[in-house]
Short mmCIF file of C-alpha atoms and ligand atoms in Angstrom, two decimals:
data_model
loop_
_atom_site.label_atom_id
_atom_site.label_comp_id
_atom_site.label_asym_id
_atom_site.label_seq_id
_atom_site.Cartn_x
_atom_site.Cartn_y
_atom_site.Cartn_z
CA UNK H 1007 5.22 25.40 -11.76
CA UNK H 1008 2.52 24.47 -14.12
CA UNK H 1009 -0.99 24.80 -13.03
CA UNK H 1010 -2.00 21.08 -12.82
CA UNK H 1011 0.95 21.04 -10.39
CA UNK H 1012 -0.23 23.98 -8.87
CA UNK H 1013 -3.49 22.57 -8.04
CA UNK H 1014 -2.29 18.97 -6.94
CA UNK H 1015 -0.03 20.88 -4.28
CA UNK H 1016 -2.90 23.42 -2.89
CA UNK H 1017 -5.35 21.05 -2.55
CA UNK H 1018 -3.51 18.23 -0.70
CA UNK H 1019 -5.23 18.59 2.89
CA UNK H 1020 -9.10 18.38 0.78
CA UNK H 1021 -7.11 15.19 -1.19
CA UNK H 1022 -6.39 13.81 2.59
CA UNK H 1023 -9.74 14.51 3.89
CA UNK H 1024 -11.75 12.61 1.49
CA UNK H 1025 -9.57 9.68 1.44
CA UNK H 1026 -10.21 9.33 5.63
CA UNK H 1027 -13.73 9.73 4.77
CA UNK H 1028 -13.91 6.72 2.72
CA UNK H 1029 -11.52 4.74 5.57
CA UNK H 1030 -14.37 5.71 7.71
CA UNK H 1031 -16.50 2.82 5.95
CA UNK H 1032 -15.63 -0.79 7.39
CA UNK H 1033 -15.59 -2.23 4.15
CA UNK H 1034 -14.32 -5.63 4.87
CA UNK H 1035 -15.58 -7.90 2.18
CA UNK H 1036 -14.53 -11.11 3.62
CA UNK H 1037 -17.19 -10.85 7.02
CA UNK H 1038 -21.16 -11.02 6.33
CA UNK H 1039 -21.76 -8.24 9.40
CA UNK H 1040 -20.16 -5.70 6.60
CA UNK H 1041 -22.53 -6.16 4.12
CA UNK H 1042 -24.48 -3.10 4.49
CA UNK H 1043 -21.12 -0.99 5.33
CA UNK H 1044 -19.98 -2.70 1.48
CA UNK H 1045 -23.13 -1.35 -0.43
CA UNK H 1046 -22.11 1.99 1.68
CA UNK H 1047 -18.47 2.35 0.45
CA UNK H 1048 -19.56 1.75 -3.04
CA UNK H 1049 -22.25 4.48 -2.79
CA UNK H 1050 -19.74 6.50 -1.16
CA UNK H 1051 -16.77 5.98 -3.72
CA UNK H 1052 -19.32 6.18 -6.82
CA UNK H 1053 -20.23 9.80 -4.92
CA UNK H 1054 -16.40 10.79 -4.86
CA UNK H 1055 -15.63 9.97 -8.45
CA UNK H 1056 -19.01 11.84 -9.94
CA UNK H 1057 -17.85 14.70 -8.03
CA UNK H 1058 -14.56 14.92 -9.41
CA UNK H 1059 -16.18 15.13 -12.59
CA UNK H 1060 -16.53 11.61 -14.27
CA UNK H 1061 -19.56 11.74 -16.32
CA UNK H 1062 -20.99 8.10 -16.27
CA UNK H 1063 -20.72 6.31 -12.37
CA UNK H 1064 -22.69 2.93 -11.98
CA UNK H 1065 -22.97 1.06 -8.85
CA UNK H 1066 -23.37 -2.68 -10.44
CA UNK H 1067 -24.51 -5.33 -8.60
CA UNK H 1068 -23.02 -9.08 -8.78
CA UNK H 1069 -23.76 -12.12 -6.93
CA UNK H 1070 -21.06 -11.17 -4.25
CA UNK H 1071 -20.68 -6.73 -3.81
CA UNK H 1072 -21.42 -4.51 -5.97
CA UNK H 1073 -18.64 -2.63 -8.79
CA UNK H 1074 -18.02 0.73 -9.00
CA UNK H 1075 -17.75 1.79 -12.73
CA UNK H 1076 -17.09 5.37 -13.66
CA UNK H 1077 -16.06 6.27 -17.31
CA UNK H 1078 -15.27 9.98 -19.13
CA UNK H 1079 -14.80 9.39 -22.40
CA UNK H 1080 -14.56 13.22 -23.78
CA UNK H 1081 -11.02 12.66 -25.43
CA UNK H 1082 -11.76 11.22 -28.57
CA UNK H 1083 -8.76 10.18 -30.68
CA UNK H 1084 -6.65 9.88 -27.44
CA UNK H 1085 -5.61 6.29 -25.60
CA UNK H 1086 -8.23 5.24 -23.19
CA UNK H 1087 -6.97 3.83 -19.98
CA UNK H 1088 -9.06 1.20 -17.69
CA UNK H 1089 -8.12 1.57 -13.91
CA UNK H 1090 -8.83 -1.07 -11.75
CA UNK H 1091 -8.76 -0.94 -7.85
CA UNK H 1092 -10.73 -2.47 -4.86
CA UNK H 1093 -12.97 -0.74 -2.15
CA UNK H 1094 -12.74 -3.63 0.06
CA UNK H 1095 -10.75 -4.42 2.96
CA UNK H 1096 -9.14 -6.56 4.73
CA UNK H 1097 -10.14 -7.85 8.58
CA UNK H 1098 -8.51 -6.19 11.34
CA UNK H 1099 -7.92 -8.52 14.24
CA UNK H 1100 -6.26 -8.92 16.06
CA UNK H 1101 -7.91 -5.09 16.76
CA UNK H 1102 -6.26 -5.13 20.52
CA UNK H 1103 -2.93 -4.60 18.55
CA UNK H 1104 -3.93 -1.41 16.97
CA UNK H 1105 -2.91 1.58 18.40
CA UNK H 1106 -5.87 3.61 17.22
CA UNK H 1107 -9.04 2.19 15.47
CA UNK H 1108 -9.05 1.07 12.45
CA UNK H 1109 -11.62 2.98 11.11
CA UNK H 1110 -10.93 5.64 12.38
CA UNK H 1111 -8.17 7.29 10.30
CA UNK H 1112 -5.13 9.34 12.50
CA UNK H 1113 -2.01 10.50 11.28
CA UNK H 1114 1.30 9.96 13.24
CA UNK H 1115 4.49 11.13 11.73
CA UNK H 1116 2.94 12.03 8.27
CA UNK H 1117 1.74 8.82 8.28
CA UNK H 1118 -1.62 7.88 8.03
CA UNK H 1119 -3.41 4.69 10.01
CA UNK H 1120 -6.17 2.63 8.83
CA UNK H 1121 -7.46 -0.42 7.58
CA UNK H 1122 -6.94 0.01 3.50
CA UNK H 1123 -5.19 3.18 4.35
CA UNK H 1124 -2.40 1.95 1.59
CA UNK H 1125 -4.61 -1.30 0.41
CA UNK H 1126 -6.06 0.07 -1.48
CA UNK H 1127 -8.46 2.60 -0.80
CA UNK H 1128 -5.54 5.31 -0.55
CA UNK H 1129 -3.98 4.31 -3.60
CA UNK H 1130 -7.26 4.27 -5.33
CA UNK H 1131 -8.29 7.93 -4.04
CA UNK H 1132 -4.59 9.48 -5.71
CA UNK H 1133 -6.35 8.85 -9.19
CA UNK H 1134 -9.89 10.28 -7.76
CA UNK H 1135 -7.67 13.56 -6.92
CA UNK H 1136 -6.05 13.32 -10.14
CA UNK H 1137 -9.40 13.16 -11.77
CA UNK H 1138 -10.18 15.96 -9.56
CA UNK H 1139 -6.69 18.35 -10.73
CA UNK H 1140 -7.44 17.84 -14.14
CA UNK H 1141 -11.19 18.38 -14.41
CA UNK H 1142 -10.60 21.79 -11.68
CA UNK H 1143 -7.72 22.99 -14.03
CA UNK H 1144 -8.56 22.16 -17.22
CA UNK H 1145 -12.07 21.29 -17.62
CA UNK H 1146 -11.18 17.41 -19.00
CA UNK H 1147 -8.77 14.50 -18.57
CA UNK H 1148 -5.80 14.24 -21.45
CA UNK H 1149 -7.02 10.87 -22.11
CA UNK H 1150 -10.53 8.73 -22.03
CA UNK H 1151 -11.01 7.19 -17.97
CA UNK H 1152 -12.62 3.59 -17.80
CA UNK H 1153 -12.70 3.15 -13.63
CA UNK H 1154 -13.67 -0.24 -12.05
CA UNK H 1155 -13.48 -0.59 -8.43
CA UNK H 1156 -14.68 -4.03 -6.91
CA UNK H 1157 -15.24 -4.24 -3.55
CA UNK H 1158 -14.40 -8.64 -3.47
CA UNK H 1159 -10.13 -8.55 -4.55
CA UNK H 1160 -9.55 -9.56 -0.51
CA UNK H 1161 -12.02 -12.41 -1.02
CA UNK H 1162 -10.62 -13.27 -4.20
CA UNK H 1163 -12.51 -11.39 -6.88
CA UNK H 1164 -14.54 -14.63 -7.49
CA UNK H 1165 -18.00 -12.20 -9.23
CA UNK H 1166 -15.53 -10.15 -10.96
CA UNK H 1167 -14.81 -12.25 -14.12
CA UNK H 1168 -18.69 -11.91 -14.43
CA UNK H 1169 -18.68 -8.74 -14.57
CA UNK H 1170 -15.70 -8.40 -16.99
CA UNK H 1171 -17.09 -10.80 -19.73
CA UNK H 1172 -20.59 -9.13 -19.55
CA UNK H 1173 -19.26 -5.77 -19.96
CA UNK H 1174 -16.61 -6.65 -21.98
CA UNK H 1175 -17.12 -4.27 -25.14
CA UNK H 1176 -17.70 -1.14 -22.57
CA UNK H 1177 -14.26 -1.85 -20.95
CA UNK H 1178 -12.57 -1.04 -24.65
CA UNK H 1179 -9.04 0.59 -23.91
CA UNK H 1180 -5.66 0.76 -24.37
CA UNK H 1181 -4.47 0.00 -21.37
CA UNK H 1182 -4.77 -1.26 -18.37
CA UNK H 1183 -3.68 0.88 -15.02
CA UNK H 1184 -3.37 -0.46 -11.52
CA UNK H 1185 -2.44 1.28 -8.43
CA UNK H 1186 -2.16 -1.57 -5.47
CA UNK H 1187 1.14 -2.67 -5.44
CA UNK H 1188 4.80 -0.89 -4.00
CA UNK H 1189 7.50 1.34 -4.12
CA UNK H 1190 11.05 0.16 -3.39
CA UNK H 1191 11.67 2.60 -0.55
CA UNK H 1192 9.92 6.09 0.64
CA UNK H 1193 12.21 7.79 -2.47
CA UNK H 1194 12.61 4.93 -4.94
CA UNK H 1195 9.42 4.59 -7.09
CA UNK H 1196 8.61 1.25 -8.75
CA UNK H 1197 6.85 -0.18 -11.91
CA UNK H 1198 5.78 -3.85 -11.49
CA UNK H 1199 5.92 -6.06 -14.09
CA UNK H 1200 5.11 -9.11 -12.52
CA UNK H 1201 3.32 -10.94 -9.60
CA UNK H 1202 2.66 -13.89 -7.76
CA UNK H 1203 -0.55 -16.11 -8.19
CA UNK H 1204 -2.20 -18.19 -5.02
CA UNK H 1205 -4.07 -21.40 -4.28
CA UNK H 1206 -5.75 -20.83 -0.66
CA UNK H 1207 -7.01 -24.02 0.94
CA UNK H 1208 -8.33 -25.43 3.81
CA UNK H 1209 -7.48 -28.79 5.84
CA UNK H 1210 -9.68 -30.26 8.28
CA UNK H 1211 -9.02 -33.39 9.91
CA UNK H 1212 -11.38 -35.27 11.87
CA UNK H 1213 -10.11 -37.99 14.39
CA UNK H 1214 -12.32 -39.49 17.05
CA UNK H 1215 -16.61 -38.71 17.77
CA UNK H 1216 -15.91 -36.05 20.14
CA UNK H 1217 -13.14 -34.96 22.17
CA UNK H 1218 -11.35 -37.78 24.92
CA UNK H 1219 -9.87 -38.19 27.56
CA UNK H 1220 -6.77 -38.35 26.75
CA UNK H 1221 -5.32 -40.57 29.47
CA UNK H 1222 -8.01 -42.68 28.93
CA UNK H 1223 -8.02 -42.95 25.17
CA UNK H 1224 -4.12 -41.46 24.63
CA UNK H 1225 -2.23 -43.87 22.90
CA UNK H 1226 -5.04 -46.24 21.37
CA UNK H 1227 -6.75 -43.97 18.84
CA UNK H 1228 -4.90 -41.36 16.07
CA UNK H 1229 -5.33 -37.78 17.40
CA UNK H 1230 -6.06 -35.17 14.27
CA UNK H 1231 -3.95 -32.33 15.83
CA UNK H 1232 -0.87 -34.51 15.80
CA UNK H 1233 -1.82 -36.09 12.48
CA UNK H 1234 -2.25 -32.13 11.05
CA UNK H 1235 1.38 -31.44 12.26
CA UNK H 1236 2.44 -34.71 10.49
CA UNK H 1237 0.79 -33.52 7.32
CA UNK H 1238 2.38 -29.50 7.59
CA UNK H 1239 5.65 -31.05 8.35
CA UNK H 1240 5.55 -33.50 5.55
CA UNK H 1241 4.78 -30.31 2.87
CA UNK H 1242 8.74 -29.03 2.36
CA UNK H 1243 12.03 -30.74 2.97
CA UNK H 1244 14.60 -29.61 4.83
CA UNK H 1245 16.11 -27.21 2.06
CA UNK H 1246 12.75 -25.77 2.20
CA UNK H 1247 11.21 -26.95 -1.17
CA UNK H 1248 7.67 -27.86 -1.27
CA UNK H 1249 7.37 -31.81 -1.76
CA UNK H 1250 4.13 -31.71 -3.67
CA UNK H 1251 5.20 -33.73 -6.64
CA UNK H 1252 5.10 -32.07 -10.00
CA UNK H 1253 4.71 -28.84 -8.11
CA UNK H 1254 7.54 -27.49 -9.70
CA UNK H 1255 6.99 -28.58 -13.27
CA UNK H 1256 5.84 -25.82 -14.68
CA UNK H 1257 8.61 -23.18 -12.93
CA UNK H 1258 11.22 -21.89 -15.36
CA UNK H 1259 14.67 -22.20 -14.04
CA UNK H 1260 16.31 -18.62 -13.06
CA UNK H 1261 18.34 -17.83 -15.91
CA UNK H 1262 21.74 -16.39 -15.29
CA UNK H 1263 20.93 -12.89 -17.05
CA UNK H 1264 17.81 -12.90 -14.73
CA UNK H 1265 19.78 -13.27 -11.30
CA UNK H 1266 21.31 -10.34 -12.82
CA UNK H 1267 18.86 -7.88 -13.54
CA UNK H 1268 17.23 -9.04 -9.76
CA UNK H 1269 20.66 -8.44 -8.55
CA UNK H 1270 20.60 -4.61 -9.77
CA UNK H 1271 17.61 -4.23 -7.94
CA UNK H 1272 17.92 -1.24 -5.59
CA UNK H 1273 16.79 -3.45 -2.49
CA UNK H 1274 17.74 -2.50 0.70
CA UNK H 1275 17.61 -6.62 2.10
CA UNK H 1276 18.30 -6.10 5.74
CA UNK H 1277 16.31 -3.35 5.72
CA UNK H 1278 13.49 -5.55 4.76
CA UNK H 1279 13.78 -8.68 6.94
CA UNK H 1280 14.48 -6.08 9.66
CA UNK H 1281 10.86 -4.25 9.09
CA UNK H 1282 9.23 -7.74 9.10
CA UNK H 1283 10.46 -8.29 12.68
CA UNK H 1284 12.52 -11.66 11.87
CA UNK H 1285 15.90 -12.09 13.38
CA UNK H 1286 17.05 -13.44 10.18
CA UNK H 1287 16.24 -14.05 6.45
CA UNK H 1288 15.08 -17.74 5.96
CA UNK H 1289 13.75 -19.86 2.63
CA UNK H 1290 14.31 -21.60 0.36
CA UNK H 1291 17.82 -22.97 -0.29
CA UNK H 1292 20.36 -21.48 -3.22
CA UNK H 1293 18.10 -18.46 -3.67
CA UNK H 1294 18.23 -14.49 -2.34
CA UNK H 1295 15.63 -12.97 -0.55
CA UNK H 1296 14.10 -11.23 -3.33
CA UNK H 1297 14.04 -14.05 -5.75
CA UNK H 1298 12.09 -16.16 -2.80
CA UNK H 1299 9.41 -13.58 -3.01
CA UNK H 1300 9.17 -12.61 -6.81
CA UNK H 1301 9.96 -15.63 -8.67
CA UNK H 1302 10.04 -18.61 -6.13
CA UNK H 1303 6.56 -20.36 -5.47
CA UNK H 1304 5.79 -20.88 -1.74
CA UNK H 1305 3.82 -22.95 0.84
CA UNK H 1306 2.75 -21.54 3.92
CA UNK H 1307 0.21 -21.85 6.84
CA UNK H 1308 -1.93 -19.03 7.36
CA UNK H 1309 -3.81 -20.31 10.57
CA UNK H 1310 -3.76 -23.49 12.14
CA UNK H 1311 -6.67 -24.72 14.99
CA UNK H 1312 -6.95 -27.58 17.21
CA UNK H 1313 -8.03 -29.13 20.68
CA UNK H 1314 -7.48 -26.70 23.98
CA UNK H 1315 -5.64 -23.57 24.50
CA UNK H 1316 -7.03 -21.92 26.63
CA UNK H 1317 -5.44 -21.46 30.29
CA UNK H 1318 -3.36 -23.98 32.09
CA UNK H 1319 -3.49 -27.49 30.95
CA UNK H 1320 -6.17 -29.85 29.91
CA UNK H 1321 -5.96 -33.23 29.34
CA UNK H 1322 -7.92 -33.88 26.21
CA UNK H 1323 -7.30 -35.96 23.07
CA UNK H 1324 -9.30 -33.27 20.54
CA UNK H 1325 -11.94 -34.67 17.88
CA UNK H 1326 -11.18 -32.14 15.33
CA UNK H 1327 -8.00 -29.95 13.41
CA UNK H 1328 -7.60 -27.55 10.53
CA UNK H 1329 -5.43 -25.35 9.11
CA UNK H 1330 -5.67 -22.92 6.27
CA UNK H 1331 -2.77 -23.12 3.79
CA UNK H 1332 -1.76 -21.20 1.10
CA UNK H 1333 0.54 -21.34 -1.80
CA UNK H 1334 2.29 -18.62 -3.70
CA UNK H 1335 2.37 -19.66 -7.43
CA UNK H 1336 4.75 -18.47 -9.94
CA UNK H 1337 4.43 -18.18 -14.62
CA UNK H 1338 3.56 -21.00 -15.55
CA UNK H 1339 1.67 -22.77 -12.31
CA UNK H 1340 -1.84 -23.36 -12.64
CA UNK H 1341 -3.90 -22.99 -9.60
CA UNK H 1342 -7.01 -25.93 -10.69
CA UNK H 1343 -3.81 -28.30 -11.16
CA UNK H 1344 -1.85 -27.76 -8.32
CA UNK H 1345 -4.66 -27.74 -5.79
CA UNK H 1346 -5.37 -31.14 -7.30
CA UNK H 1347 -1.77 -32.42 -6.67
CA UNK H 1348 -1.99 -30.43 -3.19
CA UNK H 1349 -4.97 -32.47 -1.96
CA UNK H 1350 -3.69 -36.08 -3.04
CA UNK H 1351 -0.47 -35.12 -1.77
CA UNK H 1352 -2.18 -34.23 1.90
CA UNK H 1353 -4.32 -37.68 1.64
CA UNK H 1354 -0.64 -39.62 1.09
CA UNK H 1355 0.74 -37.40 4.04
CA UNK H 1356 -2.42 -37.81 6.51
CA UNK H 1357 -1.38 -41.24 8.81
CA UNK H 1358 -4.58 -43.76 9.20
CA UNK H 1359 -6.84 -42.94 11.54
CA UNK H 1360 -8.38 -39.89 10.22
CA UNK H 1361 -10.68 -38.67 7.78
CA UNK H 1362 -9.77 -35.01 5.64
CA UNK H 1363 -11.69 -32.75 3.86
CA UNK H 1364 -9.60 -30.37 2.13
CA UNK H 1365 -11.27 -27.36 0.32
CA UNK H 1366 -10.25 -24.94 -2.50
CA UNK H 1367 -10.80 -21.68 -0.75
CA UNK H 1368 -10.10 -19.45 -3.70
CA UNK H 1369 -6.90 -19.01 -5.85
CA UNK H 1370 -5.54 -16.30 -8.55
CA UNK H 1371 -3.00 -17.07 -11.38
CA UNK H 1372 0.18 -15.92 -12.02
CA UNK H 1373 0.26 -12.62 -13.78
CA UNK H 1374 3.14 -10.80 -16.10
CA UNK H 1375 3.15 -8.14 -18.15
CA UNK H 1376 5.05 -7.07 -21.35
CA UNK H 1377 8.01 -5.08 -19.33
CA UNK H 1378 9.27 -3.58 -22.45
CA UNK H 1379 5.37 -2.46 -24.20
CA UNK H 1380 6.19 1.36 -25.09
CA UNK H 1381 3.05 2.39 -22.71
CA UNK H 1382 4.99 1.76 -19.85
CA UNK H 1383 7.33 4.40 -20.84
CA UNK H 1384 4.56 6.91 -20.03
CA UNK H 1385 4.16 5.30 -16.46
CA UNK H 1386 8.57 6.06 -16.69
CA UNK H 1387 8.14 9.35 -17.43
CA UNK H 1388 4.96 10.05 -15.21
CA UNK H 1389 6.63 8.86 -12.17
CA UNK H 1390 10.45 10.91 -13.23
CA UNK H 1391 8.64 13.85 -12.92
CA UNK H 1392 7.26 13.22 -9.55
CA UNK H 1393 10.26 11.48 -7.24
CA UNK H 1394 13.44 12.16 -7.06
CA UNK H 1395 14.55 8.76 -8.63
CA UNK H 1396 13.84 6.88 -11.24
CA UNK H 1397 11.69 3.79 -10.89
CA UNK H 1398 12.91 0.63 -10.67
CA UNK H 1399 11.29 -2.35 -12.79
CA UNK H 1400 10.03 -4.97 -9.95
CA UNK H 1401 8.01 -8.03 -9.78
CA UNK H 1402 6.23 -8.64 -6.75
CA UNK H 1403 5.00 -11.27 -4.32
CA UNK H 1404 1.87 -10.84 -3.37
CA UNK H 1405 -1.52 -11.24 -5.86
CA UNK H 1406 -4.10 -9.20 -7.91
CA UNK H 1407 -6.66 -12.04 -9.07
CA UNK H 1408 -8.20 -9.85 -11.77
CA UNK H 1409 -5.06 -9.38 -13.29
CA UNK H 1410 -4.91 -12.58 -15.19
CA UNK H 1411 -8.54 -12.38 -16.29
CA UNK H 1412 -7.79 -8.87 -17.86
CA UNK H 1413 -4.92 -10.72 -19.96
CA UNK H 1414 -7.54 -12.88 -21.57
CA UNK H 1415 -10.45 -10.86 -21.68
CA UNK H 1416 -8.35 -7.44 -22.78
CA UNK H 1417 -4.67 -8.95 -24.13
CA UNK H 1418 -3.58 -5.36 -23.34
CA UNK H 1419 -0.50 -4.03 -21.35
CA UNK H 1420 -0.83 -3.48 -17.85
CA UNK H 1421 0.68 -0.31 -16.07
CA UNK H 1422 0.78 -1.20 -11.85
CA UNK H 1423 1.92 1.63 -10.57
CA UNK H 1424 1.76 1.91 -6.51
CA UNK H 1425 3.25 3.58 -4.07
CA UNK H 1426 2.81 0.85 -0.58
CA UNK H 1427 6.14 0.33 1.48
CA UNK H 1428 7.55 -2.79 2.73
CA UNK H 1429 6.55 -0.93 6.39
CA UNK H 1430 2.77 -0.54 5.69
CA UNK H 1431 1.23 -3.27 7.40
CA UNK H 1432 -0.86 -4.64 4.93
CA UNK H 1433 -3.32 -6.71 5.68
CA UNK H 1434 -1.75 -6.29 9.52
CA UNK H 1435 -2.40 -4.17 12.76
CA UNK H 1436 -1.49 -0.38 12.06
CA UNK H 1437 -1.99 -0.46 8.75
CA UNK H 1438 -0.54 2.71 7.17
CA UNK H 1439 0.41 5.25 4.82
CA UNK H 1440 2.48 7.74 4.32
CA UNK H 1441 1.46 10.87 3.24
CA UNK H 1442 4.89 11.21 0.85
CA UNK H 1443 3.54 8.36 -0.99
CA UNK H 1444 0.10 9.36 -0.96
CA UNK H 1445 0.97 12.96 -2.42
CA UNK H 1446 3.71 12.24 -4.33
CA UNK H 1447 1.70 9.49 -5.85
CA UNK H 1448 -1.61 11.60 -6.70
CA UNK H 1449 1.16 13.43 -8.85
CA UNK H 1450 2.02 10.38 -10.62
CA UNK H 1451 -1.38 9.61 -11.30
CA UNK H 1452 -2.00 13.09 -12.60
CA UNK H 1453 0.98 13.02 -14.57
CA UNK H 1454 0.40 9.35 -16.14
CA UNK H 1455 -2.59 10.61 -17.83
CA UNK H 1456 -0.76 13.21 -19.31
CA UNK H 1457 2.09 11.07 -20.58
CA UNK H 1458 -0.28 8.59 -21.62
CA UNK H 1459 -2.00 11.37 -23.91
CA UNK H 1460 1.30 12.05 -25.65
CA UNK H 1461 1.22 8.45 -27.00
CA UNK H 1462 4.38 5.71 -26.97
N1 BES U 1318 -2.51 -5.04 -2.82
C1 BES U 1318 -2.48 -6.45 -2.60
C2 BES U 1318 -1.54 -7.19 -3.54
C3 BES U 1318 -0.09 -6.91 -3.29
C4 BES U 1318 0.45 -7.06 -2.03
C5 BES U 1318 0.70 -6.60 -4.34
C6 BES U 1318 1.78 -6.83 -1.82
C7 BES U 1318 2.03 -6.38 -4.15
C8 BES U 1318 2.58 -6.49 -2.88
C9 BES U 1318 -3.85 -7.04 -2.77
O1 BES U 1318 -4.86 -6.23 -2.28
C10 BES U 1318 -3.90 -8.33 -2.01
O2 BES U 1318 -3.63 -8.36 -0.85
N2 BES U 1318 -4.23 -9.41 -2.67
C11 BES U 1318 -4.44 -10.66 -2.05
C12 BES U 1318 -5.18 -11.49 -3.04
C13 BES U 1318 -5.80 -12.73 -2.49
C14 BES U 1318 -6.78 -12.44 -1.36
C15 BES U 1318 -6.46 -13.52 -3.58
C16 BES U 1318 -3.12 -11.29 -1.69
O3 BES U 1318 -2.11 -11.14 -2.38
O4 BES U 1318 -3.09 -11.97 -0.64
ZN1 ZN U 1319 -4.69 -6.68 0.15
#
């Protein structure tokens, strides 16, 4: 066993321990209480990656939280690699669902609960022990390290393209490595190559002055909760595509040869509908399950609000209604233009009676990267030498904002390379994960700078 190995294996419970030290910090970007815990976790993370022996760290401030850049550029004549990863988290109500706090980190059958255990402060923390290995064993990295870690990707990185134009000629490299997406199963290591962009809005609906009786007033005056359902019901036909016209203008038909690459997938699809907790697989007509979540836009309502629920019955005709929905966009969609069809679609939907606001809550582009650029060969090899299979090339469904500004502002090749499971609760109660993907994966990481050294 070579040394670096050596290291990566004897040091795994330190590796473990910083990482819950960081999941200590309730760094949820999205909620204004946090603010002080944000500025916290940035300290903390700019701590972890001076002491595993980058040479430059920078806490930058934006308008929103502050970046985390770390660079060690003592490889000259090598590839320089830009990592990008988020210290922020996401909420974690319902919290009475949790089975132990969220921020405070316990392992459970060698897995490991906590809000961002997986996303993404656990995948970011297998490159700070990588860093770590190499610097411990060797005294440098194989390649030059460009790190930026915002602490605003679960609010929608909205400071971060800032950030990336004014520091633009700094963030020179050859590449661009992510760690915060998944594997295909706890053995079966993945590349992705592709994922999903978003539009996130917001639809309130405003009926009467204030809330009324509703025997008294049911029946003569439009009620918003009813005329919210009307509009959600009125957003996808019965084969389950979205209605929005011209939404789908811009989606490239699934070639054949494409169904059949998707079809070689190694995706296990029961097991996946049965770790969501559904009874069956449902979408959209004429498609599999994995092509509805890689390369199938969507429409979906993340929260919906109106009138009285708490116990036993009221009768009450509420004032007010509002719903927060989102839609998954796929190459070539364009967030700016659907939203606008979105919103006069709603106003057609919405019966008379009511007035609507509908808001742009944030949004991220579709994102994919050259699958066959000879730098992902490294990521290959890297991640051969640390699982027992070899990874499979995946898109994904869910969305890295940044990754589309990177296209324009670098035009470079993107390695994402993460190790989260269908199973890890992301953005859920019980968040986890599991220590064979965190260790394993610190490997990878380790090992991806090496391949990376040896060139394409
Ligand atoms: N790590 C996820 C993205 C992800 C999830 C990739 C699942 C692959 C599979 C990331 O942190 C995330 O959750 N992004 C948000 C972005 C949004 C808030 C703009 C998402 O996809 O909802
Ligand atoms: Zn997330």
């Amino acid at each position: 066993m070579d040394a670096l190995t050596q290291y990566l294996e004897s040091h795994q419970e330190q590796f473990l321990e910083d990482l819950k030290a960081v999941l200590r910090i309730p760094s949820v970007s999205t909620e204004p209480q946090y603010k002080e815990d944000m500025l916290r976790c940035a300290r903390h993370v700019a701590d972890d990656f001076r002491k595993a022996g980058m040479t430059r760290v920078e806490i930058v401030p934006t308008a929103g939280h502050p970046v985390v850049y770390a660079e060690w550029l003592g490889a000259p004549g090598k590839p320089t690699a830009l990592l990008y990863g988020h210290y922020d988290v996401q909420p974690v109500d319902p919290l009475e669902l949790w089975q132990t706090q969220p921020f405070e980190p316990t392992i459970r059958d060698g897995k490991l609960y906590a809000r961002g255990a997986c996303d993404d402060k656990g995948q970011v923390y297998m490159h700070v022990a990588a860093i770590q290995a190499h610097m411990k064993v060797n005294g440098r990295l194989p390649i030059n390290l460009k790190c930026v870690i915002e602490g605003e990707e679960e609010a929608g990185s909205d400071n971060l393209e800032k950030f990336l134009r004014e520091w633009r000629k700094q963030l020179d490299a050859d590449v661009i490595v992510v760690s915060d997406t998944g594997m295909l199963g706890p053995d079966q290591p993945a590349l992705c190559y592709g994922l999903r962009g978003l539009v996130y809005t917001q639809i309130d609906v405003t009926g009467p002055a204030r809330d009324l009786h509703s025997g008294e007033f049911g029946g003569a005056v439009q009620n918003p909760a009813n005329a919210l359902c009307a509009i959600v019901a009125g957003l996808k036909d019965s084969d389950g595509r979205i209605t929005v016209p011209g939404f789908y203008d811009r989606v490239k038909p699934l070639t054949q040869a494409e169904r059949d690459v998707l079809g070689r997938v190694p995706f296990d699809e029961p097991g996946f509908i049965h770790e969501a907790g559904s009874p069956v697989a449902f979408g959209e007509k004429g498609y599999t399950t994995l092509e509805r979540v890689w390369v199938r836009p969507t429409c979906d309502v993340n929260g919906l609000v109106s009138g009285y629920i708490g116990e036993g019955a009221k009768t009450v005709l509420p004032s007010f209604a509002s719903a927060k929905v989102s839609m998954r966009l796929v190459p070539d969609q364009d967030p700016k233009d659907l939203f606008a069809r979105f919103e006069a679609h709603v106003r057609k939907l919405a019966p008379p009676g009511v007035t609507l606001k509908v808001h742009d809550l944030h949004s991220a582009p579709p994102f994919m990267t050259d699958f066959d650029h000879p730098m992902l060969q490294a990521a290959v090899r890297a991640l051969a030498r640390s699982w027992p299979k070899p990874p499979a090339m995946i898109r994904e469904g869910g969305s890295i904002p940044v990754m589309a500004t990177f296209k324009e502002t670098h035009g470079l090749p993107s390695i994402l390379m993460g190790f989260g499971l269908a199973d890890d609760n992301l953005h859920a109660p019980n968040e986890k994960y599991n220590l064979t993907s965190f260790h394993g994966g610190t490997k990878s990481c380790a090992y991806l700078y090496e391949e990376l050294a040896k060139g394409a």
